[in-house]
Coordinates of C-alpha atoms in Angstrom, one line a residue:
M1 CA -27.8 -29.8 -15.0
T2 CA -26.7 -32.9 -13.1
D3 CA -28.7 -35.2 -10.9
S4 CA -27.9 -34.7 -7.1
K5 CA -29.3 -36.0 -3.8
N6 CA -28.9 -32.2 -2.7
T7 CA -31.9 -30.1 -3.0
P8 CA -33.0 -26.6 -2.6
G9 CA -33.5 -25.6 1.1
A10 CA -32.0 -29.0 2.4
A11 CA -29.3 -29.3 4.7
G12 CA -26.2 -28.2 3.0
G13 CA -27.8 -26.8 -0.1
D14 CA -26.5 -23.3 -0.1
G15 CA -23.6 -21.4 -1.4
G16 CA -21.2 -22.5 1.2
D17 CA -21.8 -26.1 0.5
A18 CA -21.3 -25.2 -3.2
L19 CA -18.0 -23.7 -2.6
V20 CA -16.8 -26.7 -0.3
S21 CA -18.1 -29.1 -3.1
A22 CA -16.3 -27.0 -5.8
F23 CA -12.9 -27.1 -3.7
N24 CA -13.3 -31.0 -3.6
A25 CA -13.5 -31.1 -7.0
V26 CA -10.5 -29.0 -7.7
G27 CA -8.4 -31.6 -5.4
A28 CA -7.7 -28.9 -2.9
A29 CA -6.2 -30.6 0.3
Y30 CA -6.3 -27.4 2.3
L31 CA -8.4 -24.4 2.9
F32 CA -6.1 -21.8 4.5
C33 CA -8.4 -19.5 6.2
S34 CA -8.0 -15.9 7.9
S35 CA -11.4 -15.9 9.6
G36 CA -14.2 -13.3 8.1
S37 CA -18.0 -13.2 9.1
E38 CA -18.8 -14.0 5.3
W39 CA -17.5 -17.7 5.9
A40 CA -20.1 -19.0 8.1
P41 CA -21.9 -21.1 5.2
V42 CA -18.5 -22.7 4.6
W43 CA -18.0 -23.3 8.3
E44 CA -21.4 -24.8 8.5
S45 CA -20.9 -26.8 5.5
L46 CA -17.6 -28.2 6.7
A47 CA -19.3 -29.2 10.3
R48 CA -22.2 -31.0 8.3
R49 CA -19.6 -33.0 6.2
H50 CA -17.5 -33.8 9.3
R51 CA -20.6 -34.8 11.1
D52 CA -21.9 -37.3 8.3
G53 CA -18.3 -38.4 7.1
E54 CA -18.3 -36.7 3.9
P55 CA -15.1 -35.4 1.9
A56 CA -13.8 -32.0 2.4
P57 CA -10.5 -30.2 2.3
R58 CA -8.7 -29.7 5.5
Y59 CA -9.5 -26.4 7.2
L60 CA -6.8 -24.6 8.8
D61 CA -8.2 -21.7 11.0
L62 CA -5.4 -18.9 11.0
T63 CA -5.2 -15.6 12.6
H64 CA -3.7 -13.3 9.9
E65 CA -4.1 -13.1 6.2
T66 CA -0.2 -13.1 5.6
V67 CA -0.1 -16.2 7.3
A68 CA -3.0 -17.9 5.4
V69 CA -1.5 -16.8 2.2
G70 CA 1.9 -17.5 3.2
M71 CA 1.4 -21.1 4.1
A72 CA -0.7 -21.7 1.0
T73 CA 2.4 -20.3 -1.0
G74 CA 4.8 -22.6 1.1
Y75 CA 2.8 -25.7 0.6
G76 CA 2.2 -24.9 -3.1
L77 CA 6.1 -24.5 -4.0
L78 CA 6.3 -28.1 -3.2
E79 CA 3.0 -29.6 -4.3
R80 CA 2.4 -27.6 -7.4
R81 CA -1.3 -27.9 -7.2
P82 CA -4.0 -25.0 -6.4
Q83 CA -5.2 -24.7 -2.8
G84 CA -7.9 -22.8 -1.5
V85 CA -7.5 -19.3 0.5
L86 CA -10.4 -17.5 2.3
L87 CA -9.8 -14.0 3.5
H88 CA -12.1 -11.4 4.7
A89 CA -13.8 -9.0 2.4
A90 CA -12.0 -6.1 0.9
P91 CA -9.9 -5.1 4.0
G92 CA -8.6 -8.9 4.4
L93 CA -7.7 -9.1 0.7
L94 CA -5.7 -5.8 1.2
Q95 CA -3.9 -6.9 4.3
G96 CA -2.9 -10.1 2.6
S97 CA -2.2 -8.5 -0.9
M98 CA 1.6 -8.5 -0.4
A99 CA 1.6 -12.3 0.2
V100 CA -0.9 -12.7 -2.8
H101 CA 1.6 -10.8 -4.8
G102 CA 4.7 -13.0 -3.4
A103 CA 2.7 -16.0 -4.7
L104 CA 2.3 -14.4 -8.1
L105 CA 6.0 -13.8 -8.4
A106 CA 6.9 -17.3 -7.1
G107 CA 4.6 -18.9 -9.7
V108 CA 2.3 -20.7 -7.0
P109 CA -1.0 -21.8 -7.9
M110 CA -4.1 -20.9 -5.4
V111 CA -7.7 -19.7 -5.5
V112 CA -7.9 -17.0 -3.2
A113 CA -11.5 -15.9 -2.2
S114 CA -13.2 -13.0 -0.2
S115 CA -16.5 -11.4 -0.2
E116 CA -18.7 -8.4 -0.3
S117 CA -22.4 -7.6 0.1
T118 CA -24.6 -6.7 -2.7
T119 CA -27.9 -6.0 -1.0
Y120 CA -26.8 -4.1 2.1
G121 CA -29.9 -5.6 4.0
D122 CA -32.4 -4.1 1.6
A123 CA -33.4 -7.4 0.3
P124 CA -35.6 -9.9 1.3
G125 CA -34.0 -13.0 3.2
H126 CA -30.9 -13.2 5.0
D127 CA -29.4 -10.0 6.6
P128 CA -25.7 -9.9 5.7
G129 CA -25.4 -7.3 8.5
G130 CA -24.7 -3.6 8.6
Q131 CA -20.8 -3.6 8.6
W132 CA -21.0 -4.3 4.9
Y133 CA -22.7 -0.9 4.5
R134 CA -21.0 1.1 6.9
N135 CA -17.4 -0.3 6.7
L136 CA -16.2 -3.3 4.6
S137 CA -17.5 -2.5 1.1
I138 CA -15.1 -0.9 -1.6
V139 CA -16.2 0.9 -4.6
G140 CA -15.6 -1.6 -7.7
G141 CA -15.7 -4.5 -5.5
P142 CA -12.7 -6.6 -4.0
H143 CA -12.2 -8.2 -7.6
G144 CA -11.2 -4.6 -8.9
I145 CA -8.3 -4.2 -6.2
A146 CA -7.2 -7.8 -6.9
R147 CA -6.5 -7.4 -10.4
P148 CA -3.0 -6.0 -10.5
F149 CA -1.5 -8.8 -8.0
T150 CA -3.4 -11.8 -9.3
K151 CA -3.3 -13.8 -12.6
W152 CA -7.1 -13.5 -12.8
S153 CA -9.6 -12.0 -10.7
N154 CA -13.5 -12.1 -11.0
E155 CA -16.9 -12.2 -9.4
A156 CA -19.0 -15.1 -8.9
A157 CA -22.2 -13.6 -9.2
S158 CA -24.7 -16.6 -9.1
V159 CA -24.7 -19.8 -6.9
H160 CA -25.5 -21.8 -10.1
T161 CA -22.1 -20.8 -11.5
L162 CA -20.1 -20.8 -8.5
P163 CA -18.7 -24.2 -8.4
T164 CA -17.7 -23.8 -12.1
M165 CA -16.2 -20.5 -11.4
V166 CA -13.9 -22.1 -8.8
T167 CA -12.9 -24.5 -11.5
R168 CA -12.2 -22.2 -14.0
A169 CA -10.2 -19.9 -11.3
A170 CA -8.3 -23.3 -10.4
E171 CA -7.4 -24.3 -13.9
L172 CA -6.2 -20.8 -14.7
S173 CA -4.0 -20.6 -11.6
W174 CA -2.6 -23.9 -12.5
R175 CA -1.3 -23.2 -16.0
A176 CA 1.8 -21.3 -17.0
P177 CA 2.9 -18.9 -15.6
A178 CA 1.3 -20.3 -12.5
G179 CA -0.1 -17.8 -10.0
P180 CA -3.0 -16.9 -7.8
A181 CA -6.4 -16.3 -9.3
Y182 CA -9.2 -14.4 -7.1
L183 CA -12.9 -14.9 -6.7
N184 CA -15.2 -12.3 -5.2
I185 CA -17.8 -14.3 -3.7
P186 CA -20.8 -12.1 -2.5
L187 CA -22.1 -13.2 1.3
E188 CA -25.5 -13.3 -0.4
I189 CA -24.4 -15.8 -3.1
L190 CA -22.9 -18.0 0.0
L191 CA -26.5 -17.9 1.7
E192 CA -28.4 -18.7 -1.6
E193 CA -29.9 -22.1 -2.0
W194 CA -28.2 -24.3 -4.1
D195 CA -29.6 -26.7 -6.6
G196 CA -26.6 -29.4 -6.2
R197 CA -25.0 -29.0 -9.5
E198 CA -21.3 -29.7 -9.2
A199 CA -18.0 -29.0 -10.9
K200 CA -16.1 -31.7 -12.8
P201 CA -13.0 -32.8 -11.0
I202 CA -10.1 -31.0 -12.8
V203 CA -7.0 -32.7 -13.9
A204 CA -3.2 -31.6 -14.3
P205 CA -2.6 -29.5 -17.2
G206 CA -1.3 -30.6 -20.4
S207 CA 2.3 -29.9 -21.4
T208 CA 3.3 -27.9 -24.4
H209 CA 6.2 -29.1 -26.4
S210 CA 8.7 -27.2 -28.7
S211 CA 8.7 -29.1 -31.8
P212 CA 11.8 -30.7 -33.6
E213 CA 12.0 -27.8 -36.0
E214 CA 12.4 -25.3 -33.2
V215 CA 14.8 -27.5 -31.1
D216 CA 17.1 -28.6 -33.8
P217 CA 18.6 -25.1 -34.7
V218 CA 19.1 -24.5 -31.1
A219 CA 21.0 -27.7 -30.5
R220 CA 23.1 -26.5 -33.7
M221 CA 23.9 -23.1 -31.9
I222 CA 24.9 -25.0 -29.0
L223 CA 27.2 -27.3 -30.7
E224 CA 29.0 -24.2 -32.5
A225 CA 29.2 -22.6 -29.5
D226 CA 32.9 -22.0 -27.9
N227 CA 31.8 -20.6 -24.6
P228 CA 28.0 -21.1 -23.8
V229 CA 26.7 -20.3 -20.4
I230 CA 23.1 -21.3 -18.8
V231 CA 21.5 -18.6 -16.6
T232 CA 18.6 -19.7 -14.5
E233 CA 16.2 -18.4 -11.8
T234 CA 13.4 -20.7 -11.5
A235 CA 13.9 -23.9 -13.7
G236 CA 13.6 -25.9 -10.2
R237 CA 10.2 -24.6 -10.1
E238 CA 9.0 -27.0 -13.0
A239 CA 8.2 -30.3 -12.1
G240 CA 11.5 -32.4 -13.1
G241 CA 13.0 -29.3 -13.9
F242 CA 16.2 -29.6 -11.4
E243 CA 16.9 -33.1 -12.9
A244 CA 16.4 -31.9 -16.6
L245 CA 18.5 -29.1 -16.2
L246 CA 21.3 -31.3 -14.7
A247 CA 21.0 -33.6 -17.4
F248 CA 21.2 -30.9 -19.9
A249 CA 24.1 -29.1 -18.6
E250 CA 26.1 -32.4 -18.0
A251 CA 25.2 -33.5 -21.7
W252 CA 26.9 -30.4 -23.2
Q253 CA 29.2 -29.7 -20.4
I254 CA 27.9 -26.1 -20.0
P255 CA 28.2 -23.9 -16.8
V256 CA 25.1 -22.9 -14.9
V257 CA 24.9 -19.5 -13.4
E258 CA 22.2 -18.7 -10.6
P259 CA 22.0 -15.0 -10.3
D260 CA 21.0 -13.3 -7.0
S261 CA 17.5 -13.2 -8.3
A262 CA 17.2 -17.0 -8.3
V263 CA 14.1 -18.0 -6.3
C264 CA 14.7 -21.7 -5.5
A265 CA 17.2 -24.6 -6.1
N266 CA 17.9 -25.1 -9.7
F267 CA 21.0 -26.9 -10.0
P268 CA 23.4 -28.5 -7.6
R269 CA 25.9 -26.0 -6.0
T270 CA 28.3 -28.6 -5.4
H271 CA 28.4 -29.6 -9.0
P272 CA 31.6 -28.6 -10.8
L273 CA 29.6 -27.1 -13.6
H274 CA 27.8 -24.7 -11.0
A275 CA 29.2 -21.2 -12.0
G276 CA 28.1 -19.1 -9.0
S277 CA 25.8 -16.2 -9.1
D278 CA 27.5 -13.7 -11.2
I279 CA 26.8 -13.5 -15.0
G280 CA 29.3 -10.8 -15.1
P281 CA 32.3 -12.6 -16.4
W282 CA 30.4 -14.0 -19.3
M283 CA 28.9 -10.7 -20.5
D284 CA 31.7 -10.2 -22.8
T285 CA 33.2 -13.8 -23.1
A286 CA 30.1 -15.9 -23.9
D287 CA 29.0 -16.4 -27.7
L288 CA 25.7 -18.1 -26.4
I289 CA 23.7 -17.2 -23.4
L290 CA 20.9 -20.0 -22.8
L291 CA 18.2 -18.2 -20.5
V292 CA 16.2 -21.2 -18.7
N293 CA 13.2 -19.9 -16.9
C294 CA 15.1 -16.7 -16.3
R295 CA 12.8 -13.4 -16.2
V296 CA 15.3 -10.8 -15.4
P297 CA 18.9 -12.0 -16.2
F298 CA 20.7 -8.6 -16.9
Y299 CA 21.0 -5.7 -14.6
P300 CA 20.6 -3.0 -15.6
P301 CA 18.3 -4.0 -18.3
S302 CA 20.2 -2.3 -20.8
R303 CA 23.1 -4.0 -19.9
R304 CA 23.5 -6.0 -23.2
P305 CA 26.0 -9.1 -23.9
S306 CA 28.6 -7.8 -26.1
R307 CA 28.8 -10.5 -28.7
A308 CA 26.7 -13.4 -27.3
Q309 CA 23.3 -14.5 -29.2
V310 CA 20.5 -15.3 -26.5
V311 CA 18.1 -18.2 -26.4
V312 CA 15.1 -18.1 -24.1
I313 CA 13.8 -21.3 -23.0
D314 CA 10.6 -20.5 -21.2
E315 CA 7.1 -21.8 -21.5
V316 CA 6.1 -18.2 -21.1
P317 CA 8.9 -16.2 -21.4
Q318 CA 7.3 -12.7 -21.6
R319 CA 5.8 -12.7 -18.0
P320 CA 2.5 -10.7 -18.2
H321 CA 3.1 -9.6 -14.3
V322 CA 6.7 -8.1 -14.8
V323 CA 6.6 -4.6 -15.4
Y324 CA 9.7 -4.1 -17.4
Q325 CA 11.2 -7.1 -18.8
V326 CA 14.4 -7.1 -21.2
L327 CA 15.7 -10.6 -22.6
F328 CA 17.5 -9.5 -25.8
A329 CA 16.7 -12.9 -27.3
D330 CA 17.4 -14.0 -30.6
R331 CA 15.6 -17.1 -30.5
Y332 CA 12.6 -18.6 -28.2
L333 CA 11.8 -22.1 -27.2
E334 CA 8.3 -21.8 -25.6
G335 CA 7.6 -25.4 -24.8
N336 CA 7.4 -27.0 -21.5
V337 CA 11.0 -26.1 -19.9
T338 CA 11.5 -29.9 -18.5
H339 CA 10.6 -31.6 -21.8
T340 CA 12.8 -28.9 -24.0
L341 CA 15.8 -29.3 -21.8
R342 CA 15.4 -33.3 -22.3
Q343 CA 15.3 -32.9 -25.9
L344 CA 18.1 -30.7 -26.1
A345 CA 20.1 -33.2 -23.8
R346 CA 19.2 -36.0 -26.3
R347 CA 20.9 -34.0 -29.0
A348 CA 24.3 -33.8 -27.3
K349 CA 25.9 -35.8 -30.2
D350 CA 29.0 -35.2 -32.3
L351 CA 30.6 -32.9 -29.9
D352 CA 34.1 -31.3 -30.6
G353 CA 36.2 -33.2 -27.9
S354 CA 38.8 -30.7 -27.5
A355 CA 36.4 -28.0 -27.5
V356 CA 34.3 -29.5 -24.5
A357 CA 37.6 -30.5 -22.8
E358 CA 38.7 -26.9 -23.0
R359 CA 35.2 -25.7 -21.8
R360 CA 35.2 -28.2 -19.1
A361 CA 38.6 -27.5 -17.8
A362 CA 38.0 -23.7 -17.7
Q363 CA 34.8 -24.3 -15.7
E364 CA 36.5 -26.7 -13.2
A365 CA 39.0 -24.2 -12.5
R366 CA 36.7 -21.5 -11.8
F367 CA 34.6 -23.8 -9.6
A368 CA 38.0 -24.8 -7.9
A369 CA 38.8 -21.2 -7.2
E370 CA 35.2 -20.5 -5.9
Q371 CA 35.4 -23.5 -3.5
A372 CA 38.7 -22.4 -2.1
A373 CA 37.2 -18.7 -1.7
V374 CA 34.3 -20.5 0.3
A375 CA 36.9 -22.5 2.5
R376 CA 39.0 -19.4 3.1
A377 CA 35.9 -17.4 4.0
E378 CA 34.7 -20.3 6.5
T379 CA 38.2 -20.7 7.9
K380 CA 38.4 -17.0 8.7
A381 CA 34.9 -16.9 10.2
E382 CA 35.9 -20.0 12.2
G383 CA 39.0 -18.2 13.3
T384 CA 37.1 -16.2 15.9
E385 CA 35.4 -19.4 17.5
G386 CA 36.6 -19.6 20.9
T387 CA 38.1 -16.1 21.3
E388 CA 37.2 -15.0 24.8
G389 CA 35.0 -12.0 25.0
T390 CA 34.3 -11.9 21.2
E391 CA 30.8 -10.6 20.6
G392 CA 29.0 -11.7 17.5
V393 CA 29.4 -14.1 15.2
D394 CA 30.3 -14.0 11.5
P395 CA 27.3 -14.8 9.3
V396 CA 29.6 -17.0 7.4
L397 CA 30.0 -19.1 10.4
V398 CA 26.4 -19.2 11.0
A399 CA 25.6 -20.7 7.3
A400 CA 28.3 -22.9 7.4
T401 CA 27.3 -24.6 10.7
L402 CA 23.7 -25.1 9.3
R403 CA 25.2 -26.7 6.4
R404 CA 27.0 -29.1 8.5
L405 CA 24.2 -29.9 10.8
L406 CA 21.5 -30.4 7.8
D407 CA 24.1 -32.4 6.0
G408 CA 22.3 -35.7 5.2
K409 CA 19.0 -34.9 6.5
D410 CA 17.3 -33.9 3.2
G411 CA 16.4 -30.3 4.9
I412 CA 14.8 -27.4 3.1
V413 CA 15.7 -24.1 3.6
V414 CA 13.5 -21.1 3.3
D415 CA 15.2 -17.6 3.2
E416 CA 14.0 -14.1 3.9
T417 CA 17.4 -12.5 4.5
I418 CA 18.4 -9.5 2.6
T419 CA 22.2 -8.5 2.9
H420 CA 22.9 -12.1 4.0
S421 CA 21.3 -13.8 1.3
R422 CA 24.5 -14.3 -0.9
V423 CA 26.0 -15.6 2.2
V424 CA 23.1 -18.2 3.0
K425 CA 23.1 -19.4 -0.8
R426 CA 27.0 -19.6 -1.2
H427 CA 27.7 -21.4 2.3
L428 CA 24.8 -23.5 2.6
R429 CA 25.4 -25.0 -0.9
T430 CA 22.1 -26.9 -1.5
D431 CA 22.1 -29.5 -4.1
A432 CA 18.8 -31.2 -4.2
P433 CA 15.5 -30.3 -5.8
D434 CA 13.0 -28.3 -3.5
S435 CA 15.8 -27.9 -0.9
Y436 CA 15.9 -24.0 -1.1
F437 CA 13.3 -21.2 -1.5
Y438 CA 13.6 -17.4 -1.5
V439 CA 10.7 -15.6 -0.2
Q440 CA 9.2 -13.3 -3.0
G441 CA 7.1 -9.9 -3.1
G442 CA 8.2 -8.4 0.1
L443 CA 9.2 -8.9 3.6
G444 CA 7.4 -10.3 6.3
Q445 CA 6.0 -13.6 4.8
G446 CA 8.8 -16.0 5.4
I447 CA 7.7 -17.7 8.7
A448 CA 4.2 -18.5 7.4
V449 CA 5.8 -19.8 4.0
A450 CA 8.2 -22.1 5.8
L451 CA 5.0 -23.1 7.7
G452 CA 3.4 -24.0 4.4
V453 CA 6.5 -26.1 3.2
K454 CA 6.6 -28.1 6.6
L455 CA 3.0 -28.7 6.1
A456 CA 3.8 -30.3 2.5
A457 CA 7.1 -32.0 3.9
P458 CA 6.4 -32.9 7.2
D459 CA 9.1 -35.6 7.5
R460 CA 12.0 -33.0 6.2
P461 CA 13.5 -30.4 8.8
V462 CA 12.7 -27.0 7.5
V463 CA 15.0 -24.0 8.2
F464 CA 13.7 -20.4 8.0
T465 CA 16.8 -17.9 8.0
V466 CA 15.8 -14.1 8.5
G467 CA 17.6 -11.0 9.2
D468 CA 16.1 -9.1 12.4
G469 CA 14.5 -6.6 10.1
A470 CA 12.5 -8.9 8.0
F471 CA 11.6 -11.0 11.2
A472 CA 9.9 -7.7 12.7
Y473 CA 7.9 -7.2 9.6
N474 CA 6.5 -10.8 9.9
P475 CA 3.0 -11.4 12.0
V476 CA 5.3 -13.5 14.4
I477 CA 2.4 -14.3 17.1
Q478 CA 0.0 -15.5 14.6
S479 CA 2.5 -17.5 12.9
Y480 CA 3.8 -19.1 16.2
D481 CA -0.1 -19.9 16.7
A482 CA -0.3 -21.7 13.5
S483 CA 2.9 -23.7 14.2
K484 CA 1.7 -24.7 17.6
A485 CA -2.0 -25.4 16.4
Y486 CA -1.3 -27.4 13.6
G487 CA 2.3 -29.2 14.7
L488 CA 4.6 -27.7 12.4
P489 CA 7.7 -27.5 13.8
V490 CA 10.6 -25.3 11.9
L491 CA 13.9 -23.8 12.9
I492 CA 14.1 -20.2 12.7
V493 CA 17.7 -18.6 12.7
V494 CA 17.6 -14.9 12.9
F495 CA 21.0 -13.0 11.6
N496 CA 20.6 -10.3 14.0
N497 CA 22.8 -7.3 13.1
R498 CA 20.3 -4.8 15.0
V499 CA 20.2 -2.6 11.8
Y500 CA 18.2 -2.4 8.7
K501 CA 21.4 -2.8 6.9
S502 CA 20.3 -2.4 3.4
M503 CA 18.3 0.9 3.8
N504 CA 21.7 2.0 5.6
L505 CA 24.0 1.0 2.8
N506 CA 21.5 2.8 0.4
H507 CA 21.8 5.8 2.2
R508 CA 25.6 5.5 2.5
R509 CA 25.8 4.8 -1.3
F510 CA 23.5 7.6 -2.3
Y511 CA 25.0 10.2 0.0
P512 CA 28.5 9.0 0.9
E513 CA 29.6 12.7 1.9
G514 CA 26.0 14.0 3.2
A515 CA 24.9 15.3 6.5
A516 CA 24.3 11.8 7.8
A517 CA 27.9 10.6 7.2
E518 CA 29.3 13.7 8.6
T519 CA 27.1 13.6 11.9
G520 CA 26.5 10.1 12.3
E521 CA 22.6 10.5 12.2
W522 CA 21.6 7.5 10.3
L523 CA 17.7 7.6 10.4
G524 CA 15.4 4.5 9.3
T525 CA 18.0 1.8 10.2
D526 CA 18.5 1.4 14.0
L527 CA 17.2 -1.6 15.6
H528 CA 18.8 -1.7 19.0
R529 CA 15.5 -0.8 20.9
L530 CA 14.3 -4.1 19.9
P531 CA 14.2 -6.8 22.5
R532 CA 16.2 -10.1 21.7
L533 CA 14.0 -11.9 19.2
A534 CA 14.0 -15.2 20.6
R535 CA 11.7 -14.1 23.7
F536 CA 8.7 -13.5 21.5
A537 CA 8.6 -17.7 21.1
E538 CA 8.7 -18.1 24.9
P539 CA 5.0 -17.8 25.6
F540 CA 4.3 -20.3 22.9
G541 CA 6.5 -23.0 24.8
M542 CA 8.9 -23.2 22.0
H543 CA 12.6 -23.9 22.1
T544 CA 14.6 -20.6 22.4
E545 CA 18.2 -19.6 22.1
T546 CA 20.2 -16.3 22.1
V547 CA 23.8 -16.5 20.8
D548 CA 26.2 -13.8 21.2
T549 CA 29.5 -15.5 20.7
P550 CA 30.9 -17.8 18.1
D551 CA 31.7 -20.6 20.5
A552 CA 28.0 -20.7 21.7
L553 CA 26.7 -21.1 18.0
A554 CA 27.0 -24.8 17.3
P555 CA 25.8 -26.3 20.6
A556 CA 22.9 -23.9 20.3
L557 CA 21.7 -24.8 16.8
E558 CA 22.3 -28.5 17.8
R559 CA 19.8 -28.1 20.6
A560 CA 17.4 -26.2 18.7
L561 CA 17.6 -28.9 15.6
K562 CA 17.0 -31.6 18.0
A563 CA 13.9 -29.8 19.6
V564 CA 12.4 -29.4 16.1
T565 CA 13.3 -33.3 15.4
G566 CA 11.2 -33.7 18.7
G567 CA 8.1 -31.6 17.3
T568 CA 8.7 -28.2 18.8
T569 CA 9.5 -24.8 16.7
A570 CA 13.0 -23.6 17.8
V571 CA 14.1 -20.0 17.5
V572 CA 17.8 -19.0 17.6
D573 CA 18.5 -15.2 17.8
V574 CA 22.2 -15.1 16.5
L575 CA 23.9 -11.6 17.0
V576 CA 26.1 -11.4 13.9
T577 CA 28.9 -8.8 13.2
R578 CA 27.8 -7.5 10.1

């Protein structure tokens, strides 16, 4: 036991203070809380600390579980350090579970906590309240239901072990593969007297390294390859990973594919070595495929490269939370990805000049063709601008206009579109680290994730792109409340086609000559009955724009971005043609 000025029964000497002390030790800058009645001890501890000038994480009072977890996710995408998330009992955990699962898929560390009762009022001392007996408890405890969508889940069964349990949860969540850890902290533990023992502050995880004996053979494979290709989904999520991948690809002159499953900016889309989003052209021609932080490179999973050897560069290549994963690996490099890429870049020596030149020329031709196709698509989209009476805007024009407005502003795009996601990636052409993130794990979290990103990057413009269907899944009112309460202005651009397009496309694909195709009765897809979506922001005093024609687009986005720069969230609802 360590010495402490805190004594049992003294002000601040209960489980609430133990928990706040533990989050201090973890180095959490924020507690993202969707309030529940169990957190009164934490609120009291924070009030005492604020009164007495003692350190504490900044507390954010949020009105929906998805907002709390989503903001922690967005903040963690940039800061890459575990924060605290407080939810309410089992129901609050269930409400926030999609967002917690999204954090797991995105590789964002956090410590999520909620509570239960263990005495149901039948023990002496503090009465937890009858709601636990009647309504809130769940068989097996909330830590049981959290296990499938968290990296680690457990119960803190004693106030004396609570601080070090938080430490353990934070350390586990921070290490590869990073993700949320969950703690069930019974209300009785939070109310129990604490003897003041504190957790030791945690430090950043140490890094793993692939040995020269492992790296050298891979360098030899690259040297001997005629047509290698890099495929990556999340190299940019690693600290320094974006820059390391760029240096590696340039040193060896290898094209880089970011498949549709890429979840962040990994490589500059403006770079001649960027090879688009389709691995298909390499499936029969590549003789070496380098999977760099790429969980699911081939679809269907049985779609095996015809002749390429496969090298997997990933600190944890076999992700335990991925249900079915097929990599066809011939060799693994399981050290820290950034370090491994740097080692491989340094080994780019004695290259066959003619082979490299041929490879570079082929990729430059592909890149030029792609840029020409992008330009043609944008010219075609712009061709409708100014056409009198034209209703709806080509989504290509929306993305291209956003790119021009964000040029030179160091912006960040958070994307929750579905049928327009390829358009957004292709025409925004992000080219910097931490400039693009795709929301993971299910629709309805994106506004909160964008707010969390803004919290971590207050001086950078943050744009959230979303379809009308995905927008309707979001807790919009609660997200707007958080934006206004905590001064987090973002630009929300809705690609509104008035339909659940992906659902409709699947219906048409599965039943091309079915009854719906014959009668026109397409169920589960029509969104025409929704009001125009910018209107939901009006009660919050936010800037709103509704765009129905191409010529109105650029001025509306310019006004909206100006409003965001001035400190107000702006919502632009754009009617799109497809």
